[in-house]
Coordinates of C-alpha atoms and ligand atoms in Angstrom, one line a residue:
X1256 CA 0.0 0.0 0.0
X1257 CA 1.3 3.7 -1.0
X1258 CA 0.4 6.3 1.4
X1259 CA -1.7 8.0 -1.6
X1260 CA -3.9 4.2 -0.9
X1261 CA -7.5 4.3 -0.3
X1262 CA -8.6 4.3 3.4
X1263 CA -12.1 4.4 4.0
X1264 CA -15.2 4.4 1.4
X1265 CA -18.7 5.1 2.3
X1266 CA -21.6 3.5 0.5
X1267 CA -24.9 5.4 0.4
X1268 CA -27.5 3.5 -0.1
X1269 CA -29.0 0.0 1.4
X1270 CA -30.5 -1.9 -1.3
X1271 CA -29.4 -4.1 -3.6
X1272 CA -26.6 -1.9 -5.3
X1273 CA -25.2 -0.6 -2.0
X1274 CA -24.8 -4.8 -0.2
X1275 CA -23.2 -5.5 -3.5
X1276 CA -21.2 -3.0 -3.6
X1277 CA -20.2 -3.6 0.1
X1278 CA -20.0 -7.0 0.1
X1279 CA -17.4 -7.6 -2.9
X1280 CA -15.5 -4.3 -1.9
X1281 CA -15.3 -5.8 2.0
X1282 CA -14.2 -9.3 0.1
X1283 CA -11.7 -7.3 -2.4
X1284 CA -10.1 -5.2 0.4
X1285 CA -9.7 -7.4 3.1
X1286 CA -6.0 -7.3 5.5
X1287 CA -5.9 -3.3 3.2
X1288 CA -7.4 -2.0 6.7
X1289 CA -9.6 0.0 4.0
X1290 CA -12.8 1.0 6.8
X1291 CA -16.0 0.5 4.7
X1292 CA -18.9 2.5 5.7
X1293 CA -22.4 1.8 4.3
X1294 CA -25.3 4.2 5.5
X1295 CA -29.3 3.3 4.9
X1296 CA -31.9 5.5 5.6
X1297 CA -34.5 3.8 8.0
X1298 CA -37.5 5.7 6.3
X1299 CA -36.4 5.8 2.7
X1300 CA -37.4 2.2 1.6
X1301 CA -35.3 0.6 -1.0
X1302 CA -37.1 0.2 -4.6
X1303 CA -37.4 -3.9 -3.6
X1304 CA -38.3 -5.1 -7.6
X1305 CA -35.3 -6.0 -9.1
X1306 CA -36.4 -9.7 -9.0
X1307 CA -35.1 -11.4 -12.1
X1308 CA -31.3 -11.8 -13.2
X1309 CA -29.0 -13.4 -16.1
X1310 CA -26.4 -16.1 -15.6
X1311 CA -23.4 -14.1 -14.9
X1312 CA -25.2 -13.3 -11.0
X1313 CA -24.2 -16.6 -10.0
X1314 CA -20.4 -15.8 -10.2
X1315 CA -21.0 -12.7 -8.2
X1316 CA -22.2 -14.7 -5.3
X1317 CA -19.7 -17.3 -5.8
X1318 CA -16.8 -14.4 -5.4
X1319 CA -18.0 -13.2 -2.5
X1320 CA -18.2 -16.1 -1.2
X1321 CA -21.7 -16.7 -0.2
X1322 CA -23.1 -20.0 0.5
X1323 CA -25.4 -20.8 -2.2
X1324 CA -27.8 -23.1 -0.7
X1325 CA -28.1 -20.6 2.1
X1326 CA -28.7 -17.5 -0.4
X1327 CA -31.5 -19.8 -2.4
X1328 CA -33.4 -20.4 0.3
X1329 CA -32.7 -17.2 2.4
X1330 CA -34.8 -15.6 -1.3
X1331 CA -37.2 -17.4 -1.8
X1332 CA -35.5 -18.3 -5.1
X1333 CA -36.1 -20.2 -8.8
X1334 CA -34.4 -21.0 -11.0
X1335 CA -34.8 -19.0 -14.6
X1336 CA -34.1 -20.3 -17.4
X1337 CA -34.5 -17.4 -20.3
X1338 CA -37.1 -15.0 -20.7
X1339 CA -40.1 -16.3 -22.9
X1340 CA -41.9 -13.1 -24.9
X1341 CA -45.5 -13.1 -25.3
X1342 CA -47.3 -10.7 -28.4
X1343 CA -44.4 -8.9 -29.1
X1344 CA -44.1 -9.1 -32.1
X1345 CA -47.8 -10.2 -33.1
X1346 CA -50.3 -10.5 -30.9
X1347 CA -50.7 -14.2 -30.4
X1348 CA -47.0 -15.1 -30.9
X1349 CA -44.5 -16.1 -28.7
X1350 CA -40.5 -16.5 -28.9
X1351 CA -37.9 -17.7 -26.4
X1352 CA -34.5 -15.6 -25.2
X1353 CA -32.8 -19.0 -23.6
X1354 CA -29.7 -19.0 -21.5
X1355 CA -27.1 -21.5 -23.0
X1356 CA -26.4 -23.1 -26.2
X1357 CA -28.1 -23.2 -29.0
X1358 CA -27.8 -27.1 -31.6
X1359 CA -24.3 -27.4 -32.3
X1360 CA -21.6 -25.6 -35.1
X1361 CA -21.6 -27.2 -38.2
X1362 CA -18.2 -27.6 -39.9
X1363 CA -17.3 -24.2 -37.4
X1364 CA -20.7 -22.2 -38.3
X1365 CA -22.6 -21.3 -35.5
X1366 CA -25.8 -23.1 -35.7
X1367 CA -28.0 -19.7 -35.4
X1368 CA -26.5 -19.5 -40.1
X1369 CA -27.5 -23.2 -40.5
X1370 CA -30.6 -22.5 -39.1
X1371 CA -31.2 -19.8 -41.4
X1372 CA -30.5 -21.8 -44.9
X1373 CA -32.6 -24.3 -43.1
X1374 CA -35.5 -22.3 -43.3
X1375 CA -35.0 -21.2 -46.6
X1376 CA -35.4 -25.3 -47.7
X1377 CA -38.6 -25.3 -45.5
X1378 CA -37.5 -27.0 -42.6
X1379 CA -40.3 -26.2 -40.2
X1380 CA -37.9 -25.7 -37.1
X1381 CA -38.7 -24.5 -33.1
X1382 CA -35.7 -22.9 -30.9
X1383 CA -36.8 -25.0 -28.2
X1384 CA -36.2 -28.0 -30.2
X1385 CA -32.2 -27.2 -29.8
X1386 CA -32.0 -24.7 -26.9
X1387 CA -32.4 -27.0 -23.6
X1388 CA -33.0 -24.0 -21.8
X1389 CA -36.2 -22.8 -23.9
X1390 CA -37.2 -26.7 -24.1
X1391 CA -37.1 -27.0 -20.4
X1392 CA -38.8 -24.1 -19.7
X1393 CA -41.8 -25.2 -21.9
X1394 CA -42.2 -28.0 -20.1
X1395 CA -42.1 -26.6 -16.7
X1396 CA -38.6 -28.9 -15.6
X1397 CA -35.2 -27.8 -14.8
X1398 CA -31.9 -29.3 -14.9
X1399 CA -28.7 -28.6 -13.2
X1400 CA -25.8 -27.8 -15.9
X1401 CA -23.3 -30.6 -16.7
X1402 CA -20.0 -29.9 -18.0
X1403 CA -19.0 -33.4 -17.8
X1404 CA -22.0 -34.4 -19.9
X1405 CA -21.5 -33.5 -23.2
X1406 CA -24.7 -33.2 -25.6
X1407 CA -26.9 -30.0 -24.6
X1408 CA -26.5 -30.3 -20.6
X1409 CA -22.6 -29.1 -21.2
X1410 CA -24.4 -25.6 -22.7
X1411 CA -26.6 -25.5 -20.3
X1412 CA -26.9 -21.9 -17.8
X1413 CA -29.4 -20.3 -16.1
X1414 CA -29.6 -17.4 -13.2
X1415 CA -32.4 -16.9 -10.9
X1416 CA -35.3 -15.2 -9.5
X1417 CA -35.5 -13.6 -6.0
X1418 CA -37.2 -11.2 -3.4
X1419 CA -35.0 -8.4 -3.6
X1420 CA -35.6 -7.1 -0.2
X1421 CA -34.5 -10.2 0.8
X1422 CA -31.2 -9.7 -1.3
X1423 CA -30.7 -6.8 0.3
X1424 CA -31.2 -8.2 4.1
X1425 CA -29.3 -11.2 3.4
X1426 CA -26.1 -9.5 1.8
X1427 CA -26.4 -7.1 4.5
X1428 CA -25.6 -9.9 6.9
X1429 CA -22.9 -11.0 5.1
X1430 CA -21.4 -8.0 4.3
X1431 CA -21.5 -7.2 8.1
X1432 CA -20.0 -10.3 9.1
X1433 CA -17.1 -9.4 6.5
X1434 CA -16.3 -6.2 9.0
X1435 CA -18.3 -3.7 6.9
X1436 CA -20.1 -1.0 9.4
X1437 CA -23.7 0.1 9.0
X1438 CA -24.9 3.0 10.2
X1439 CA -29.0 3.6 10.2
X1440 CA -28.7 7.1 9.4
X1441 CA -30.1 9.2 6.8
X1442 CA -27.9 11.6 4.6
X1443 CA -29.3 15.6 4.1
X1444 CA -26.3 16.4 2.1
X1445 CA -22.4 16.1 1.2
X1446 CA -19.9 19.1 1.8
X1447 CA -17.9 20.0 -1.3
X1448 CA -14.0 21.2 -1.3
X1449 CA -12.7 24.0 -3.1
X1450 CA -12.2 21.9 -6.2
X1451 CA -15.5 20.0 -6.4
X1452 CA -14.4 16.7 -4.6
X1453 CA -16.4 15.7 -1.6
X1454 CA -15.8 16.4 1.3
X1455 CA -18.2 14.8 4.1
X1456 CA -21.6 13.6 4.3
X1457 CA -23.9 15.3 6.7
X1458 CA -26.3 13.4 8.5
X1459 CA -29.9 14.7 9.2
X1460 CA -28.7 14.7 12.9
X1461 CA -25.9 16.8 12.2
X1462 CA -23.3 14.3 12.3
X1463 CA -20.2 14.0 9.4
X1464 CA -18.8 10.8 8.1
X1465 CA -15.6 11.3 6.0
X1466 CA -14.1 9.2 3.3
X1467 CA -11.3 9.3 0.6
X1468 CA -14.4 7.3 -1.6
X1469 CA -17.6 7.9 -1.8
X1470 CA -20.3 5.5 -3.5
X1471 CA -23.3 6.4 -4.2
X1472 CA -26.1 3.3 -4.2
X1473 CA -29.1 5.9 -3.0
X1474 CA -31.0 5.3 -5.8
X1475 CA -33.1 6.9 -8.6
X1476 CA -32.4 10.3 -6.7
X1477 CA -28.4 9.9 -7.2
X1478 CA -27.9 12.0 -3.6
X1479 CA -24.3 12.3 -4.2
X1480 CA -23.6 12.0 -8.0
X1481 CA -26.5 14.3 -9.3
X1482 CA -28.1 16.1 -6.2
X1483 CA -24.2 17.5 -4.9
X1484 CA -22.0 16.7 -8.1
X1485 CA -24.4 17.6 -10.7
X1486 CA -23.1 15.3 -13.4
X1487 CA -26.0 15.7 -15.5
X1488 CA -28.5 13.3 -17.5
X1489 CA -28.3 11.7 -21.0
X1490 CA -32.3 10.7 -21.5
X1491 CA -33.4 8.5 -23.6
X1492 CA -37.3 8.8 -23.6
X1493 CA -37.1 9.2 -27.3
X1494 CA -36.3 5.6 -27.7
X1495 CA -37.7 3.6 -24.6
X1496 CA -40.8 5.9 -24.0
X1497 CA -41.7 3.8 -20.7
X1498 CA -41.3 6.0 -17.9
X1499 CA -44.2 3.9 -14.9
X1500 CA -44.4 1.0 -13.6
X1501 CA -46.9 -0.7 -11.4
X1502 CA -45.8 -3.5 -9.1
X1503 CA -48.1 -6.2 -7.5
X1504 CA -47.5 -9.7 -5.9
X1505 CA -49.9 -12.4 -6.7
X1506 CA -50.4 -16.2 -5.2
X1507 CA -49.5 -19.2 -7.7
X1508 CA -51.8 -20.3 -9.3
X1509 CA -49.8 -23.1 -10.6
X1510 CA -46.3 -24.4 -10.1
X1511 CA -43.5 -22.1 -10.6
X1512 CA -42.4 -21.7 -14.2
X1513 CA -38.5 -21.9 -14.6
X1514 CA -38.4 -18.4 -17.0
X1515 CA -39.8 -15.0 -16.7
X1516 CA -42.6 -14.3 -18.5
X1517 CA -42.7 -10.8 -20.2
X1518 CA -46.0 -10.3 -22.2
X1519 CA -46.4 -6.8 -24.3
X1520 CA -49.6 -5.0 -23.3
X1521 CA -51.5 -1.9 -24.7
X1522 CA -48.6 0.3 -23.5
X1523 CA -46.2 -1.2 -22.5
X1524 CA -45.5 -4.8 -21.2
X1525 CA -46.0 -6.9 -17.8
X1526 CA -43.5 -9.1 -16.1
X1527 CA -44.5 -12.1 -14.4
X1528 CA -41.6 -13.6 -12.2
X1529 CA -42.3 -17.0 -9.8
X1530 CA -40.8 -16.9 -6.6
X1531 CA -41.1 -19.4 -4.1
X1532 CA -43.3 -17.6 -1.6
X1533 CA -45.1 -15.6 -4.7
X1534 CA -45.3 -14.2 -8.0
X1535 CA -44.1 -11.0 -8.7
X1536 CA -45.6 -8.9 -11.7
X1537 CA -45.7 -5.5 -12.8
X1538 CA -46.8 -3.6 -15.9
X1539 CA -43.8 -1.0 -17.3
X1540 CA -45.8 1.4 -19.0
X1541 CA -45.3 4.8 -21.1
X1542 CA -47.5 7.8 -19.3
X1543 CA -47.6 9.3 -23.1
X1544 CA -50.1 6.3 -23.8
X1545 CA -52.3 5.3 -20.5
X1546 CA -53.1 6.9 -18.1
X1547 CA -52.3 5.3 -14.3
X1548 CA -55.5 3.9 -13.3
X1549 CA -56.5 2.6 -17.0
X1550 CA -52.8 0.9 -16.6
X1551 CA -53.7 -0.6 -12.9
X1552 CA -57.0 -1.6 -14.3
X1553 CA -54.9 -3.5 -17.3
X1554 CA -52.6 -5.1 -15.0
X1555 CA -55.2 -6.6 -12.5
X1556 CA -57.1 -7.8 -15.2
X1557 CA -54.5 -10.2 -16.1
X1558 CA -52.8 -11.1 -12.9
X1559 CA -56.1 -11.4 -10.7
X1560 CA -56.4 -10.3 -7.0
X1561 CA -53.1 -8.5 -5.9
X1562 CA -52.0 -10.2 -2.4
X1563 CA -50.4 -6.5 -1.7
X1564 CA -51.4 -3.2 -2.6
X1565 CA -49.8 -2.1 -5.8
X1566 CA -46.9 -0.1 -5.7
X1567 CA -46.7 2.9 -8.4
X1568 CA -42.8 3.5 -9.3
X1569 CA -41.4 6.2 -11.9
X1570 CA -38.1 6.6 -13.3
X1571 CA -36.7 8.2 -16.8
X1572 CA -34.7 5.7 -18.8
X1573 CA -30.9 6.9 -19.6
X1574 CA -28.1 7.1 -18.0
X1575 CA -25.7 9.9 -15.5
X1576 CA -23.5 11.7 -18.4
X1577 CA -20.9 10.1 -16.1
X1578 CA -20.4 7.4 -13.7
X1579 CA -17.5 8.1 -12.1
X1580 CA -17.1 12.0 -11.1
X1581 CA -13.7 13.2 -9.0
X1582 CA -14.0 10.8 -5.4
X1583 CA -17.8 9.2 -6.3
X1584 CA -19.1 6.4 -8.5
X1585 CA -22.9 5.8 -8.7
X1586 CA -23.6 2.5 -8.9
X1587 CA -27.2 0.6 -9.7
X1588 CA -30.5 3.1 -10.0
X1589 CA -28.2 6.3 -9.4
X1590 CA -26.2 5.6 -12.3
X1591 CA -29.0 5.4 -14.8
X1592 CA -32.3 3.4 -16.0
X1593 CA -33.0 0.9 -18.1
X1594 CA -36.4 -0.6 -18.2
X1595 CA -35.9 -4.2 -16.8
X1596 CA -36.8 -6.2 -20.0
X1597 CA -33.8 -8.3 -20.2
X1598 CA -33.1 -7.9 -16.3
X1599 CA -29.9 -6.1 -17.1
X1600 CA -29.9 -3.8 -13.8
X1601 CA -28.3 -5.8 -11.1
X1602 CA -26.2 -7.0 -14.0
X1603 CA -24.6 -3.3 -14.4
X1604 CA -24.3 -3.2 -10.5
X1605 CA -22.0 -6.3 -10.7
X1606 CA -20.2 -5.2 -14.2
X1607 CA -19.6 -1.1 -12.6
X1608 CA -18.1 -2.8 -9.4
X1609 CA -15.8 -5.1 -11.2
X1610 CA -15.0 -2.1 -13.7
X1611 CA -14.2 -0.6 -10.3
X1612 CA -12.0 -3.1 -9.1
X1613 CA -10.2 -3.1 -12.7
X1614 CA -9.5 0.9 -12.2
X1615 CA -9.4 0.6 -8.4
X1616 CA -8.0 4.4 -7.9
X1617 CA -5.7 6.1 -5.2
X1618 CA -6.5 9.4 -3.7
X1619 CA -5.0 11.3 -6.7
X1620 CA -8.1 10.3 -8.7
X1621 CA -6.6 10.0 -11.7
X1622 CA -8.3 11.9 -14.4
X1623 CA -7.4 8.9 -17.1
X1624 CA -8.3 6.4 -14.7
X1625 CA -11.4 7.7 -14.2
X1626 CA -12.2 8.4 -18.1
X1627 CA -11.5 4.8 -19.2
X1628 CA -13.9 3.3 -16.3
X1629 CA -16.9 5.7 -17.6
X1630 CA -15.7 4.8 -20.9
X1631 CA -16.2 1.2 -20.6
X1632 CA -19.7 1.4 -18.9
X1633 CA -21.3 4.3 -21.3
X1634 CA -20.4 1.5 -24.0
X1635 CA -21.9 -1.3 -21.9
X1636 CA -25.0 0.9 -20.9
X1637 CA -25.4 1.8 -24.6
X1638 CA -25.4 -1.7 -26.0
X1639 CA -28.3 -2.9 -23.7
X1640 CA -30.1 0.3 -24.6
X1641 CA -29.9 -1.0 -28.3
X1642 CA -30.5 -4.4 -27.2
X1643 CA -33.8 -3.5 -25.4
X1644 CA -35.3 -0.6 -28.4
X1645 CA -34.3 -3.7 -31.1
X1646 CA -37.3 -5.6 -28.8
X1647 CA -40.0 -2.7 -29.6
X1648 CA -38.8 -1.1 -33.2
X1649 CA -39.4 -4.8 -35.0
X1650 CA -42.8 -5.1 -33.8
X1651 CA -45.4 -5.8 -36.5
X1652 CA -48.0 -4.6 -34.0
X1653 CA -50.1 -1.9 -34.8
X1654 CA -53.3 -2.9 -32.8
X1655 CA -52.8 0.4 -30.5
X1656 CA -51.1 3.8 -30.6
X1657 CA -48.5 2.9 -28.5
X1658 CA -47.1 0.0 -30.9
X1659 CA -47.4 1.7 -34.2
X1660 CA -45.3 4.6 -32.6
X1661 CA -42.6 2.2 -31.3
X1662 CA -42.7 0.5 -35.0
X1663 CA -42.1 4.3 -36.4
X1664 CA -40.1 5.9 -33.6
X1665 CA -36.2 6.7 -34.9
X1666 CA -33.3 4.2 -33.3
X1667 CA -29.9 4.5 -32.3
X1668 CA -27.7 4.7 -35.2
X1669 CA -25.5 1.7 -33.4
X1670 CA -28.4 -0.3 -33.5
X1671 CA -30.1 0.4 -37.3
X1672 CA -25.9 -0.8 -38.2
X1673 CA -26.7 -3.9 -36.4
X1674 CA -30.2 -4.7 -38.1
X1675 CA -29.1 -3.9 -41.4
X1676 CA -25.9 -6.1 -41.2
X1677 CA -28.5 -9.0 -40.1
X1678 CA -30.7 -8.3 -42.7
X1679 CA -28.2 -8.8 -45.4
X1680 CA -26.8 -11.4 -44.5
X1681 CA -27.8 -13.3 -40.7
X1682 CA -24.4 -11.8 -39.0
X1683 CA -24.2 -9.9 -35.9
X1684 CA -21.5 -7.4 -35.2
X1685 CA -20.8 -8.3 -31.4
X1686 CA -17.7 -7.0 -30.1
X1687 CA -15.2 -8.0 -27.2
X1688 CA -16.5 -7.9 -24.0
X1689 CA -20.3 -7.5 -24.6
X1690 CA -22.7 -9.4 -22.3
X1691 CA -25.4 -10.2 -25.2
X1692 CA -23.9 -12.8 -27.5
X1693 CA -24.7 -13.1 -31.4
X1694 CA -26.6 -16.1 -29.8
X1695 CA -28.7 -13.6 -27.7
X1696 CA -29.2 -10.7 -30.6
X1697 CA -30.1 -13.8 -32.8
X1698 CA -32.9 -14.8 -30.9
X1699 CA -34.7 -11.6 -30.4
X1700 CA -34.0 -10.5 -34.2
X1701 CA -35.4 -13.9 -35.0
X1702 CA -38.5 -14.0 -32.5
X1703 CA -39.2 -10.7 -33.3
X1704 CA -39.7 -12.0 -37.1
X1705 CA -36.7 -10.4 -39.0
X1706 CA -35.4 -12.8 -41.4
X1707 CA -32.1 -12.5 -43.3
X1708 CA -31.8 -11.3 -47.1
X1709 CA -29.2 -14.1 -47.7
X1710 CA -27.5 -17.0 -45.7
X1711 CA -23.5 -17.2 -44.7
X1712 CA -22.2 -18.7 -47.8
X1713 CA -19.7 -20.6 -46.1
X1714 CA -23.2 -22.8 -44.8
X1715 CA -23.3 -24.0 -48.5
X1716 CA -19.6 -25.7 -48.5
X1717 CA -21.9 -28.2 -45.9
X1718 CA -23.2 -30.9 -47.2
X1719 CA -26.9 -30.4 -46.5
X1720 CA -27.7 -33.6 -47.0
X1721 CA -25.9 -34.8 -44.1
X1722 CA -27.2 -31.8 -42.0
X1723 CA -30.6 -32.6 -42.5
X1724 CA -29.8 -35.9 -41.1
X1725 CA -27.9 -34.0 -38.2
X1726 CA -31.0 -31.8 -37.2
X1727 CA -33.4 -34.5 -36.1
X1728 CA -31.4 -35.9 -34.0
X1729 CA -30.0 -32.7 -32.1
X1730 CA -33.7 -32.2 -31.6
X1731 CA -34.0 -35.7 -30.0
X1732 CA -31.0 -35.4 -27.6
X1733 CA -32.9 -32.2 -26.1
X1734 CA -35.8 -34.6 -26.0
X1735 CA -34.4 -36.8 -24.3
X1736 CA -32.8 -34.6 -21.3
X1737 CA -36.3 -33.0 -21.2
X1738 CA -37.9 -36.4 -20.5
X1739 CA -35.6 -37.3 -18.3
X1740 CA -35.5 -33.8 -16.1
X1741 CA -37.1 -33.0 -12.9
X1742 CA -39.9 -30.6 -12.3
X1743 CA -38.8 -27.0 -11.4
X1744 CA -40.9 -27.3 -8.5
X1745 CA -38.9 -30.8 -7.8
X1746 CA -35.5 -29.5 -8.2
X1747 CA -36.5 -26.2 -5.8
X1748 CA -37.9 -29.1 -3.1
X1749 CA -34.4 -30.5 -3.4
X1750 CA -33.3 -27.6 -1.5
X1751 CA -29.9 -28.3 -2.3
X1752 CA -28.4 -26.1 -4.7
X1753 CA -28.7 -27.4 -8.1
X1754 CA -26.2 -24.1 -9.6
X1755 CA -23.1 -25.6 -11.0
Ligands
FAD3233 C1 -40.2 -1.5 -11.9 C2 -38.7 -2.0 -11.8 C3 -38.5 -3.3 -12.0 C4 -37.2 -3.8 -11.9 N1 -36.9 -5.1 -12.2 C5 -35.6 -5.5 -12.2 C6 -35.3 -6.9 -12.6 O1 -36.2 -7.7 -12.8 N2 -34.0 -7.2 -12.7 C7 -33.0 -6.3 -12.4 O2 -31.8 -6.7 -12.6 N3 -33.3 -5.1 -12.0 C8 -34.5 -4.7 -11.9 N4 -34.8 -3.4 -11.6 C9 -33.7 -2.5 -11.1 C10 -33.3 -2.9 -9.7 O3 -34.5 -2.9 -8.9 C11 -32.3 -2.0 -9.2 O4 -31.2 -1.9 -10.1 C12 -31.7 -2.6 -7.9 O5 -32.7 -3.0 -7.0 C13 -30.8 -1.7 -7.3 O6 -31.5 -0.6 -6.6 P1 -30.6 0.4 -5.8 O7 -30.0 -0.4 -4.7 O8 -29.8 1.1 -6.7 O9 -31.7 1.4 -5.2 P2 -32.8 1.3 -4.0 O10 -33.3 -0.1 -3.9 O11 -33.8 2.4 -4.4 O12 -32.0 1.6 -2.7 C14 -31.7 3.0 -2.4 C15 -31.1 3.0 -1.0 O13 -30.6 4.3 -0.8 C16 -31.0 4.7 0.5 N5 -31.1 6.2 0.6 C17 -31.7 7.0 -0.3 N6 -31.5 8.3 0.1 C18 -30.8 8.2 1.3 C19 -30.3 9.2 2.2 N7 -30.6 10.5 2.0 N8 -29.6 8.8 3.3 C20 -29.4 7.5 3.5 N9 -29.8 6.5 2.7 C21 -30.5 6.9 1.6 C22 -32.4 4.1 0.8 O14 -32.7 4.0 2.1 C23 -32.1 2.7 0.1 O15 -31.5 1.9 1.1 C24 -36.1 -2.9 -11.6 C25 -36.4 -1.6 -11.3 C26 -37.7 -1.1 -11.4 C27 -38.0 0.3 -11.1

């Protein structure tokens, strides 16, 4: 350690973003004698519906070392499988995002370009017939990944659903037990130096806490990095219009289905996540195109009785102009919003605090440092923003005002680049790094019924015959694993941890 090192950090902000944030720095910093300080407000709730995650979750709680069985239960959590997207496209339709992989590469082409010539020849083919993960989740069954196995177990991945507010409690425990001090305390400001950095924190009682770091997990309100540092807002209403949402927990009515279920609505489009305890639903809506009572109305008319009153929540999709500004990174809903379509939020908590530990500063605060950290994120924020309009701008709906305007409304030029280099030819331009695989655009460009110009032409030096012969049977060996799989309500009773 220099003596320019790091010596105390204070986290504002108890919900999911701030445990995170404490429990892998607490893990990261431990035998530094780096004091972590994390400070909740006891009458400033957290946002408690970030419910639904992607695979990548499961190595966060592996590296901070949380006992996964423990976690699971501790939850209330499933296991999710992908997302399945109801009348998206058309009303009526359906089409799967999976986790995992997807057939098998032909003589080294991915399968998503033999599946496209396949199609041209009429081959009536289903991605559930070679994604596991879709075909499970159609049948209501769930299998632990199998590297050893071979065949589509090997591909297999899945994240889960959970009660947030019990996320929060339970990494608070951990976190605490890793030496990391809470204070029940609310914040009425920070104190600003000459040149802008902060200072202190003033509590409501009048008391200061001082740090050389400051992280701000408050939420939507960004206390430190909007409210003191004034880093401004880049808003993208003018591509994701949805700007509500109403949440409301219901019973089952049913087992609990291993996916989330997000169906598009008049305005909008509802989430249904299972829990173990519950279901938790919630209808994202645009307040350009419903009203709020003509949206609650919408939403209890498909979920039924609500076992809770509804909770009305409103944000403004885009991101802080930056993340990181002078001794303060915002981190989760004070860094941005992104509607929670492909549950990429608690994702960008986990992918800003690993940025963070990859440009881990001192207390010079290096200007560069601090540059190439926003620079990474605005890149990562700005890919799921394309990934998410790419799910509205394809639609062929035009049943109310709200879908005709999404299927006319402009798009980021990054994305248009993207759909017109699919349509050409079926290839994705994915670069280094990105969370969303070709596999991933593939699916939504093909469930949301975009369909190629031509085929990779390298698919043709295959001989087809032989592939046609291959196909079939790449559809049985999911068949079979399906068969052969436990219900999702089974493996949950297991109450082991099936993750591998
Ligand atoms: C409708 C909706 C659905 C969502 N669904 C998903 C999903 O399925 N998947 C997903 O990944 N993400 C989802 N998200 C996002 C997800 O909920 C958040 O990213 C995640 O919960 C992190 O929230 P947070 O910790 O940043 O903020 P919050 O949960 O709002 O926590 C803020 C904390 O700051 C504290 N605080 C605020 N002001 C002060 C103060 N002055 N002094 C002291 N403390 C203060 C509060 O007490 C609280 O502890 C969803 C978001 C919304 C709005």
């Amino acid at each position: 350690m220099t003596d320019r090192a790091i010596k105390s950090i204070a986290i504002v902000g108890g919900g999911t973003a701030g445990w995170m944030a404490a429990s892998l720095l607490a893990q990261t910093l431990r035998g530094t004698g780096c004091a972590i300080t994390l400070i909740e407000s006891p009458d400033i709730g957290i946002v408690g519906v970030g419910e639904a995650t992607i695979p990548p979750i499961l190595d966060f709680l592996k590296l901070i070392e949380v006992d996964l069985d423990a976690f699971l239960q501790a939850t209330q959590a499933t296991f999710k499988l992908g997302i399945k997207f109801q009348d998206w496209s058309r009303v009526g339709e359906s089409y799967w995002h999976p986790f995992g992989s997807f057939g098998v590469s032909i003589d080294r082409r991915p399968f998503h370009h033999v599946w496209h010539k396949a199609r041209t020849e009429g081959l009536d083919m289903a991605v559930p017939d070679f994604s596991l993960a879709a075909a499970l989740g159609e049948a209501g069954r769930f299998a632990p990944p199998d590297p050893r196995a071979g065949g589509p177990l090997a591909g297999l991945r899945h994240a889960l659903h959970f009660d947030a507010a019990l996320v929060a409690k339970f990494l608070r425990d951990h976190a605490e037990r890793r030496g990391v001090r809470r204070l029940e305390r609310e914040v009425a400001r920070a104190v600003l130096r000459d040149d802008g950095f902060i200072d202190a924190l003033t509590l409501t009682d009048g008391e200061q806490v001082k740090a050389d770091f400051y992280i701000d997990c408050s939420g939507l309100r960004g206390l430190l990095i909007e409210q003191a540092l004034e880093t401004g807002y880049e808003d993208w209403t003018r591509w994701l219009p949805c700007d509500r949402a109403i949440a409301a927990p219901t019973a089952h009515a049913g087992p609990p289905a291993p996916y989330t279920l997000a169906v598009a609505q008049d305005a909008g489009w509802r989430w249904k996540i299972p829990l173990r305890h519950r279901v938790g639903n919630g209808y994202v809506y645009a307040s350009q195109a419903i009203d709020d009572e003509t949206a609650l109305s919408e939403l209890l008319a498909a979920i039924g009785e609500p076992l809770a009153e509804p909770r009305k929540l409103r944000f403004t999709t885009g991101r802080r102009k930056a993340f990181w500004n002078r001794n303060c990174v915002a981190l989760g809903l004070a860094s941005g919003f992104l509607e929670p379509l492909e549950s990429t939020s608690i994702h960008l908590v986990c992918s800003g605090l690993y940025k963070l530990l990859d440009h881990f500063p001192d207390r010079d605060f290096a200007p560069s440092n601090i540059a190439a950290y926003n620079r990474a994120l605005v890149a990562e924020y700005e890919t799921f923003r394309d990934f998410i309009v790419l799910h509205y701008c394809a639609t062929a709906r035009d049943d109310t005002p709200f879908w005709r305007d999404r299927a006319e409304a402009s798009i980021p030029d990054s994305l248009a680049e993207r759909m017109e280099l699919y349509r050409a030819c079926g290839r994705i331009d994915t670069r280094p790094g990105e969370l969303f695989t070709d596999l991933s655009w593939f699916y939504v460009l093909e469930g949301m019924g975009l369909r190629p110009r031509a085929h990779d032409p390298l698919v043709d030096a295959s001989d087809f015959r032989q592939v046609r012969a291959i196909l079939p049977r790449l559809a049985q060996q999911v068949a079979t694993v399906v068969a052969q799989s436990p219900t999702h309500q089974a493996a949950l009773g297991a109450g082991r941890s099936v993750a591998a």
